[in-house]
Coordinates of C-alpha atoms and ligand atoms in Angstrom, one line a residue:
X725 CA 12.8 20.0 117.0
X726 CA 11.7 20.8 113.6
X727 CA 13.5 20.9 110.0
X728 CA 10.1 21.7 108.3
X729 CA 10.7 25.5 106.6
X730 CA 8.8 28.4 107.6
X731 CA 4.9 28.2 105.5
X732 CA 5.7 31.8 103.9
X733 CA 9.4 29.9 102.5
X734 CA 7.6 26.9 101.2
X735 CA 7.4 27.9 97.9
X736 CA 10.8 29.7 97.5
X737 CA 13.3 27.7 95.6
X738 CA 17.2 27.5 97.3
X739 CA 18.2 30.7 95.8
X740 CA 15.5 32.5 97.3
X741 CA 15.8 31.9 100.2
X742 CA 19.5 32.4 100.2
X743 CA 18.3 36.1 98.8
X744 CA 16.3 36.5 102.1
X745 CA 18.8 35.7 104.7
X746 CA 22.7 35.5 103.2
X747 CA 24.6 38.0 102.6
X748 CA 28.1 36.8 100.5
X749 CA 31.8 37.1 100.6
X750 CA 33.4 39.7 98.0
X751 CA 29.8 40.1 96.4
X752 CA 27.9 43.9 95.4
X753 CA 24.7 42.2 96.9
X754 CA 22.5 45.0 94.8
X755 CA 23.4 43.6 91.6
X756 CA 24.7 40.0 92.2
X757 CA 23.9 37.1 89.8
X758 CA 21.4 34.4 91.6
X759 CA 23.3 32.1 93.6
X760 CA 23.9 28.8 92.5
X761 CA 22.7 26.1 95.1
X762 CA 25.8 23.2 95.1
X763 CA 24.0 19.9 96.1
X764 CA 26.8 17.2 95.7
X765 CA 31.0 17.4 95.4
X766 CA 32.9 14.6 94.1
X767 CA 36.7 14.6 92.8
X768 CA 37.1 17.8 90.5
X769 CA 33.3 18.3 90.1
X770 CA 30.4 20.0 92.0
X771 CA 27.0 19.5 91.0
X772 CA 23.9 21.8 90.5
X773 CA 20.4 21.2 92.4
X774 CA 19.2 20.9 88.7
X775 CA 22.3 18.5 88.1
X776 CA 24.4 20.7 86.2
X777 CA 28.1 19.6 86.9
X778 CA 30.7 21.9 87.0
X779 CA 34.3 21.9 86.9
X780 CA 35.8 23.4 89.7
X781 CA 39.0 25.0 88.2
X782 CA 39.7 27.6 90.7
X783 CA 40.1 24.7 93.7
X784 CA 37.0 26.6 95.5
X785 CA 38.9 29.7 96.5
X786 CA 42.0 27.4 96.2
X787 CA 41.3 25.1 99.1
X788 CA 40.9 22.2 97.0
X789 CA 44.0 20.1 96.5
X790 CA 42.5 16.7 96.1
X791 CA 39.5 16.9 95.0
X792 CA 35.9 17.1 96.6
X793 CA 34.7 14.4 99.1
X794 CA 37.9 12.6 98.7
X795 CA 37.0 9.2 100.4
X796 CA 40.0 8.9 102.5
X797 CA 39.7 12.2 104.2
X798 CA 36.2 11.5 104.7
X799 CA 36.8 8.4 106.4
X800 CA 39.2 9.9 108.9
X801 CA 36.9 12.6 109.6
X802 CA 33.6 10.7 109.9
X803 CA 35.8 8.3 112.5
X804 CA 37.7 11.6 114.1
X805 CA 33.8 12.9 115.3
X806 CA 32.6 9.9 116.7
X807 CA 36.0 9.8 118.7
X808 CA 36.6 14.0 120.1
X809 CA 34.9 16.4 117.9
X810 CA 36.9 19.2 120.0
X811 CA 38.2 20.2 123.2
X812 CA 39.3 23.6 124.5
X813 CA 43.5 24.0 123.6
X814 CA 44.5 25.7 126.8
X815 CA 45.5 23.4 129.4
X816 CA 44.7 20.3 127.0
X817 CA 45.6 18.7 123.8
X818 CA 44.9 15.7 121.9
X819 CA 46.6 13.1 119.4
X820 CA 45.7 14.8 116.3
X821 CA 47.3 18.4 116.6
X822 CA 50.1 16.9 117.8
X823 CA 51.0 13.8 115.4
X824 CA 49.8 17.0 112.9
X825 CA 52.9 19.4 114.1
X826 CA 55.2 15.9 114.3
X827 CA 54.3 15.5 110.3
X828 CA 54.1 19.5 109.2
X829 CA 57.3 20.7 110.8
X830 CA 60.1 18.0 109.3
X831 CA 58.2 18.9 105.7
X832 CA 58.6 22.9 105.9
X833 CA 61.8 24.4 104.1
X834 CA 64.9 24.5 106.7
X835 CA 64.5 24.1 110.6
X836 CA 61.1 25.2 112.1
X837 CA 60.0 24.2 115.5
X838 CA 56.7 25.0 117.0
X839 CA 53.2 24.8 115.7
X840 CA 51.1 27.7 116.5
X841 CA 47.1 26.6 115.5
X842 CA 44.4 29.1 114.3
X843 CA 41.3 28.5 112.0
X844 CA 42.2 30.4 108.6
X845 CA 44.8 32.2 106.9
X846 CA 43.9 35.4 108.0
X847 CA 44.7 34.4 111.6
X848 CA 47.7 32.5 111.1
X849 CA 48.9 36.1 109.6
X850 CA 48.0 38.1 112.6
X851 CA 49.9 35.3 114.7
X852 CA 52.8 35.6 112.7
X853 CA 53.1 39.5 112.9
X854 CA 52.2 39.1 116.8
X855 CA 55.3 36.9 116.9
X856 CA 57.4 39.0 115.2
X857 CA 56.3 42.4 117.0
X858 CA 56.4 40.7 120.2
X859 CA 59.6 39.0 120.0
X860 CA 61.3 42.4 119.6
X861 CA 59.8 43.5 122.5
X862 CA 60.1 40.5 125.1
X863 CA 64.1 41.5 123.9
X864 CA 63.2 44.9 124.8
X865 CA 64.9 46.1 121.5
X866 CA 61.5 47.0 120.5
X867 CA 60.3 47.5 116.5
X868 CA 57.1 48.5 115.5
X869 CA 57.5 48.4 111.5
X870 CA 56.5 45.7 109.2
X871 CA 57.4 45.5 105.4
X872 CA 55.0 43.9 102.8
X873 CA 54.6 43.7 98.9
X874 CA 52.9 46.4 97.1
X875 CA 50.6 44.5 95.9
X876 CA 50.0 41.4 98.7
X877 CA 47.3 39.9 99.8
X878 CA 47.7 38.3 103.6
X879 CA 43.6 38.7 104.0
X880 CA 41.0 40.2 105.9
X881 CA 41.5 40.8 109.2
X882 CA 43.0 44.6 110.3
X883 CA 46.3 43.4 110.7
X884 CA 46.4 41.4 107.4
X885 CA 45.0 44.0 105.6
X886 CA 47.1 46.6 107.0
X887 CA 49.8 44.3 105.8
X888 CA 48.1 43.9 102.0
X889 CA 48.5 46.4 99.2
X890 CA 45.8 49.4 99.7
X891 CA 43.6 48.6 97.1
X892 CA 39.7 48.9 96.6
X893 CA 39.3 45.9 98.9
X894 CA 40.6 48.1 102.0
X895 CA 39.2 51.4 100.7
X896 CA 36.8 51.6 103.1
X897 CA 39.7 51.3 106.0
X898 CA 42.7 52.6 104.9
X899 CA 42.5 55.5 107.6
X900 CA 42.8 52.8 110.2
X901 CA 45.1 50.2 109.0
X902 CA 48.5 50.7 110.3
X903 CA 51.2 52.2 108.2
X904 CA 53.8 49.4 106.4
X905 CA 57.0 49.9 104.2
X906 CA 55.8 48.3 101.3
X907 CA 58.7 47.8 98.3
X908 CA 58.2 46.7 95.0
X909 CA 58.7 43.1 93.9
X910 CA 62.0 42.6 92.7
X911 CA 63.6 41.4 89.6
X912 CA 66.8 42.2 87.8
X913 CA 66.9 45.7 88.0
X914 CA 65.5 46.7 90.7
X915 CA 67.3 43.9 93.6
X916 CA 70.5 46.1 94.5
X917 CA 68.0 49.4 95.4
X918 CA 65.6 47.2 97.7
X919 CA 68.1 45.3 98.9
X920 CA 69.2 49.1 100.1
X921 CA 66.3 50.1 101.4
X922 CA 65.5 47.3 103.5
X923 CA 69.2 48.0 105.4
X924 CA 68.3 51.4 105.5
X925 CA 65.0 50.5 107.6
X926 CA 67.3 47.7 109.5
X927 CA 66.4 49.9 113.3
X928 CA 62.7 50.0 112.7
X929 CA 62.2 46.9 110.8
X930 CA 60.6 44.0 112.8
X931 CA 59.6 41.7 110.2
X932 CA 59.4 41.4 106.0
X933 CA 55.9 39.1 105.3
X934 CA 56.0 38.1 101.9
X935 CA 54.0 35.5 99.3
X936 CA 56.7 33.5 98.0
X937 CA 57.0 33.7 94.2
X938 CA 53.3 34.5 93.6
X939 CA 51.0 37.6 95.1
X940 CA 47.6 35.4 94.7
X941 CA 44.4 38.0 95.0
X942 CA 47.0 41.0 94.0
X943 CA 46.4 39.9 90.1
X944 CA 48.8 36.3 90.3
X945 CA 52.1 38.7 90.0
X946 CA 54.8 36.1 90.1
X947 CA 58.6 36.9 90.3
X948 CA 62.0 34.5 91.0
X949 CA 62.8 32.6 93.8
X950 CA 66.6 34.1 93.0
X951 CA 65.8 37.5 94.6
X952 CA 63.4 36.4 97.3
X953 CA 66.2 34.8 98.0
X954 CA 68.6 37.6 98.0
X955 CA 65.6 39.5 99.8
X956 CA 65.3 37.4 102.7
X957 CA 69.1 37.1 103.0
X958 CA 69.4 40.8 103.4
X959 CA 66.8 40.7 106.0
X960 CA 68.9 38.2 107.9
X961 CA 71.9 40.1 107.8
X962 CA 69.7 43.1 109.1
X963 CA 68.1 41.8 111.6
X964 CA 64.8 41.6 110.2
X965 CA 62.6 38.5 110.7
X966 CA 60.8 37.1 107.6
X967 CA 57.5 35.6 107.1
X968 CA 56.4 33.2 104.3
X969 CA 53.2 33.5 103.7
X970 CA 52.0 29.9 101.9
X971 CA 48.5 29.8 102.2
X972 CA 48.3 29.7 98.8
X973 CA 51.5 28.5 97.3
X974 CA 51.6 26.1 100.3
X975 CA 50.9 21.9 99.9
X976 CA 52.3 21.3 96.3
X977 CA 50.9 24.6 94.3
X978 CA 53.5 26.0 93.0
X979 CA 55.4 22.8 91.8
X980 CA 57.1 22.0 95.2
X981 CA 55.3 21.4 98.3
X982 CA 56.4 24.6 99.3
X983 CA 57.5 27.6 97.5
X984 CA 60.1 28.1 100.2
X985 CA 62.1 24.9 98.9
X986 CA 63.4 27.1 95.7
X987 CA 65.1 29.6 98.5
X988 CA 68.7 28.9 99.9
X989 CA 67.9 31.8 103.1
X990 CA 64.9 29.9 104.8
X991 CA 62.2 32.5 106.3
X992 CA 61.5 32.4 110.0
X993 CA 58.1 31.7 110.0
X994 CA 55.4 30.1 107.7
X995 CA 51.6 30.7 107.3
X996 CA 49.6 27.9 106.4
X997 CA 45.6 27.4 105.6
X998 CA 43.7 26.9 102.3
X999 CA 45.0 23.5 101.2
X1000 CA 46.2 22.1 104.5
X1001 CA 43.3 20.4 104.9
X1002 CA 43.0 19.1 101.8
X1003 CA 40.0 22.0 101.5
X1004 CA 37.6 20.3 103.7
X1005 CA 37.8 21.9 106.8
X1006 CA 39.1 25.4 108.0
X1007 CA 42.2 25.5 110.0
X1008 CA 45.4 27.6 110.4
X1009 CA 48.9 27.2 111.1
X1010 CA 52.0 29.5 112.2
X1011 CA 55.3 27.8 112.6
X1012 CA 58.7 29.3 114.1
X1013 CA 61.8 28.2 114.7
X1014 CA 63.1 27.8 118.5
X1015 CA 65.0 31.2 118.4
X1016 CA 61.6 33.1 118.2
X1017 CA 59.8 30.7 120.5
X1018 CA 62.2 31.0 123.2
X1019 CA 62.3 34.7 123.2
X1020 CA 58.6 34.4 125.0
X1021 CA 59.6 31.9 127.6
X1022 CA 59.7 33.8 130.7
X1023 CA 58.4 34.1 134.3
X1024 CA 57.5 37.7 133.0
X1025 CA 54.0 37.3 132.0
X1026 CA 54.0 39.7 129.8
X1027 CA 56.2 38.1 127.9
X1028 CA 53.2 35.4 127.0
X1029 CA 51.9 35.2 123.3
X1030 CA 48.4 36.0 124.5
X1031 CA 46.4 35.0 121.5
X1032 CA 43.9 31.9 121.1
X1033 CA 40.2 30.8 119.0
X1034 CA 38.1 29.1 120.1
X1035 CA 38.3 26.5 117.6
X1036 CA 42.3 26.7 118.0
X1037 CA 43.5 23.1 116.5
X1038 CA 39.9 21.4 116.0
X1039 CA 40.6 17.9 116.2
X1040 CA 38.3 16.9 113.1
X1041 CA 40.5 19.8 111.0
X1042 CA 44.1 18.1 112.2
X1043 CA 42.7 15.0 111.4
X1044 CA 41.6 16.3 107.9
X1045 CA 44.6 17.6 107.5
X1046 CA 46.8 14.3 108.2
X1047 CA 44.4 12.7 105.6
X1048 CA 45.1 15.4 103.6
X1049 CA 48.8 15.3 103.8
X1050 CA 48.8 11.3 103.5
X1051 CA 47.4 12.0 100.0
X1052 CA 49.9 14.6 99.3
X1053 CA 52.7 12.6 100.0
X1054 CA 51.5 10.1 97.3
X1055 CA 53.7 9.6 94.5
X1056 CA 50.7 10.0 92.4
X1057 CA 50.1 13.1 93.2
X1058 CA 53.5 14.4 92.4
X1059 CA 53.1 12.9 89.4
X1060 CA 49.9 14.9 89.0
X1061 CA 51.4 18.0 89.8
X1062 CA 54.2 17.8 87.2
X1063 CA 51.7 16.3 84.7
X1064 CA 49.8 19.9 85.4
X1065 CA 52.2 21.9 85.0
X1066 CA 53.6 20.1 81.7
X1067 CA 50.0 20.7 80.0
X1068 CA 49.8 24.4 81.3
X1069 CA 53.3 25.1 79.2
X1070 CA 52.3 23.9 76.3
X1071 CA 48.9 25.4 76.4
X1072 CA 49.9 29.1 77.3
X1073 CA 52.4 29.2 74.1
X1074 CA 49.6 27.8 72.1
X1075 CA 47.7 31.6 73.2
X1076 CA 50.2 33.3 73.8
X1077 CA 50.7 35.3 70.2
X1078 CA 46.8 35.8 70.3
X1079 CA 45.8 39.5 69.5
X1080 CA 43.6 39.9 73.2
X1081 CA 46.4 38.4 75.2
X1082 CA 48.2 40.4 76.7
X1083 CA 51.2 38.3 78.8
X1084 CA 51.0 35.1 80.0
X1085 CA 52.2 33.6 83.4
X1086 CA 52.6 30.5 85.5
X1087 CA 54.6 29.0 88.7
X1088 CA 53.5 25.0 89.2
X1089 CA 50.0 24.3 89.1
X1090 CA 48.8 28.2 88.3
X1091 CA 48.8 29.9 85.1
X1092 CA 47.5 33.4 84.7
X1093 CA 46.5 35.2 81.1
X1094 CA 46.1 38.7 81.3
X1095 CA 43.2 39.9 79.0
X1096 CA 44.3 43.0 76.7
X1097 CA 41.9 45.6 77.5
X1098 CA 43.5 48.2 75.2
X1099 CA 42.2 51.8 76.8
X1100 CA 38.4 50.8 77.5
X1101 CA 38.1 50.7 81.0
X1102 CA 34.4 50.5 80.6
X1103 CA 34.8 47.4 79.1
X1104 CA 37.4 45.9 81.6
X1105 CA 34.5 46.1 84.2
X1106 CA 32.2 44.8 82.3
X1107 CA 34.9 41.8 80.9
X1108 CA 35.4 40.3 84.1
X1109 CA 31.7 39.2 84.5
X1110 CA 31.2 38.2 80.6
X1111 CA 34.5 35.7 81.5
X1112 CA 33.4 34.5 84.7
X1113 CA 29.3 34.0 83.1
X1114 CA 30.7 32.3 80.0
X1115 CA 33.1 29.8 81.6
X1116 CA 29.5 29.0 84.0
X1117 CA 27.3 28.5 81.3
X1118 CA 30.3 25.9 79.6
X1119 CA 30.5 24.6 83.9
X1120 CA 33.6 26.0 84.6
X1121 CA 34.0 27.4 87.7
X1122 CA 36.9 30.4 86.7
X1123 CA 36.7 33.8 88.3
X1124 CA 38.8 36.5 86.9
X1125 CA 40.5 39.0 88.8
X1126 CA 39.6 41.6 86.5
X1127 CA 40.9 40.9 83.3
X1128 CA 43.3 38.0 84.5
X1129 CA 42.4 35.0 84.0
X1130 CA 43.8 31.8 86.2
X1131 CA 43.7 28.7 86.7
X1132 CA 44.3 26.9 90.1
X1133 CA 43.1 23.3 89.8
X1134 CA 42.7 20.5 92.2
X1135 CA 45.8 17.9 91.0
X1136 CA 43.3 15.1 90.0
X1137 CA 42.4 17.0 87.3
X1138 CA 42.0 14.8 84.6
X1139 CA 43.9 15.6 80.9
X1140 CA 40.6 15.7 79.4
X1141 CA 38.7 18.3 81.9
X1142 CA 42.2 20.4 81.3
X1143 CA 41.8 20.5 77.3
X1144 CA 37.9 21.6 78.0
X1145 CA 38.7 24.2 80.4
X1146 CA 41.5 25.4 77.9
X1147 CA 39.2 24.9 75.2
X1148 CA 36.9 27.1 76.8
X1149 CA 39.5 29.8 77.3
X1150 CA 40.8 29.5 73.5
X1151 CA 36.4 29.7 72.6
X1152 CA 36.4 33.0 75.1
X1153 CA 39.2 34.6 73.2
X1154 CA 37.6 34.1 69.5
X1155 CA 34.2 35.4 71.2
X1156 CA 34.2 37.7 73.9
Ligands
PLP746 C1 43.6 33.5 101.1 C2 44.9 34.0 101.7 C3 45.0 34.5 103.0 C4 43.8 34.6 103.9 O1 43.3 33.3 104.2 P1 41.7 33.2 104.7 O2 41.6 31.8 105.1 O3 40.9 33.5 103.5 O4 41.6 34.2 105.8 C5 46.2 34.9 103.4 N1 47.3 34.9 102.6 C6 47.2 34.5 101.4 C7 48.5 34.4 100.6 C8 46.0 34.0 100.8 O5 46.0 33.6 99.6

């Protein structure tokens, strides 16, 4: 065994290299700025090989609840792989994934039942719509449409991109992804017409998946928990299952430790990733209540949920997770959380009058400025890599979806990184 690097690498520095061998996520590799070689996390920081420290303000792809290397999930981990670093999930289980589901299930907005593991968001999506599809079936009143946001994101894979607005991200697939009702968010004006043309789709409907109060990667669109409620109730009343998707919102981001809590009608099923672990290590979750569960219990075999990863409910990811959620359940870190979104108030009406902003937004921990771009869509392309270079060179990690700018911190934030990074934004909007 050898760790030495090939003689014709030697000389390369980290960046190099990576531009040899890696290609990266959401990234035009033709034109991409170097990548920046991360040596060292800790708390809300991640440092540069040269020692450049950065603020990590966009929770790295919102994972990051608690901050990097948080020493109590690293503990529990470091113990968890000398103890079982994983074992296949058919046919066995272990202590973790179940104390795990014992923990997760009581927490979840109203009565949910079973724990479903996966590795990432993506997949806990494409279980949940399995679920849903299949449960119509196995009660042989079979439904094959899905309704979805205009505008949501619910990931990657071809079912959760079928289920995600078409946008430039699915471009390249649209001809394949299968076709979806997809309604607009509602508000005031709009609730008694959707609410009308969800009971009008009632025979073919077999499930409504939804991000509760916030579409994340669809530009941080956020509307009221009063007519998601009314939303899901209508669903209910129809016979339509509902899905909350909370990989995002999910594990204290929007204010609550799930959006769900601000909804009287309780969806179903639940989607969990991102933060669940505390950001440390990948994992995924689908929960449902009984009433779906049961509808695949059957000495049919067809009537099995045939679905599985390999790395379904990796111990060292439950135990993260447990770490994770020990952390969470902290008063401190409520405290945190409120403390957030107290700060993020007062600084959005400090900007919001300002000339290049456009509207301002926030639910819990997230606030979103949109950049006005007036008619130059030239310059929108180009604005979205000034922001996201500028707030570097300050270290600031902020990546605009286009010309919206967010903020998705880990809850440790400190008061003073908070002023910088709004400092930073304020600087951007005198300057850019
Ligand atoms: C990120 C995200 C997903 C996909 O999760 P991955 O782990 O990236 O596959 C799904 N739904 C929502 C709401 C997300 O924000």
């Amino acid at each position: 065994m050898s760790d030495s690097l090939q003689p014709e690498n030697a000389q390369l520095n980290l960046t190099e290299r990576d531009q040899k061998v890696i290609w990266h996520p959401y990234t035009q590799m033709k034109n991409a700025l170097p990548h920046i070689p991360i040596v060292r996390g800790e708390g809300v920081y991640v440092f540069d090989e040269h020692g450049k420290r950065y603020i990590d303000a966009v929770s790295s792809w919102w994972v990051n609840i608690h901050g990097h290397t948080h020493p109590h999930i690293a503990k529990k981990v470091a113990e968890q792989l000398t103890v079982l670093e994983h074992v296949i999930f058919a046919g066995f289980t272990h202590e973790p994934a179940v104390l795990l589901a014992e923990r997760l299930l009581p927490l979840l907005p109203g009565q949910q039942d079973k724990v479903f593991y996966t590795d990432n968001g993506s997949t806990a999506v494409e279980v949940a719509l399995k679920m849903c599809l299949q449960y119509w079936d196995n009660k042989q009143q079979p439904k094959n449409k899905i309704l979805a946001f205009k505008n949501a994101y619910h990931g990657d894979t071809f079912g959760a991109m079928s289920v995600s607005g078409r946008s430039i991200f699915t471009d390249a697939f649209n001809s394949l992804l299968f076709d979806v009702a997809f309604i607009d968010l509602p508000n005031a004006d709009n609730i008694e017409t959707l609410k009308a043309q969800i009971a009008n789709l009632k025979a073919e409907v077999a499930c409504f998946i939804f991000e509760p109060l916030i579409l994340g990667s669809g530009g941080m669109l956020m509307y009221e928990a009063q007519y998601l409620d009314e939303l899901v109730a209508t669903c209910k009343q129809n016979n339509i299952l509902t899905i909350a998707d909370e990989v995002m919102t999910g594990f204290g981001r929007t204010g609550t430790y799930f959006a769900c809590e601000k909804l009287t009608h309780k969806p179903d099923i639940f989607c969990l990733s991102k933060g669940l672990t505390g950001g440390t290590m990948p994992l995924g979750v689908t929960t449902c209540t009984n009433e779906i569960y049961n509808a695949f219990l059957s000495d049919d075999k067809l009537k099995t949920l045939y679905h599985g990863h390999s790395f379904t409910a990796n111990p060292i990811s439950c135990v993260a997770s447990l770490a994770s959620l020990d952390i969470l359940l902290e008063s401190t870190t409520l405290e945190n959380i409120k403390r957030i979104e107290a700060k993020h108030a007062v600084f959005l009406q400090e900007i919001k009058n300002h000339v290049k902003v456009k509207a301002i937004r926030q639910t819990g921990t997230i606030i979103a400025i949109e950049w006005e771009t007036g008619n130059e869509t030239s310059y929108l392309s180009n604005l979205r890599n000034l922001l996201y270079a500028y707030f570097l060179d300050k270290g600031i990690i902020l990546r605009p979806l286009g010309n919206i700018i967010y903020i998705l911190p880990p809850y440790i934030i400190s008061n003073e990184d908070l002023d910088y990074v709004y400092g930073a934004i304020k600087s951007a909007l005198e300057e850019i």
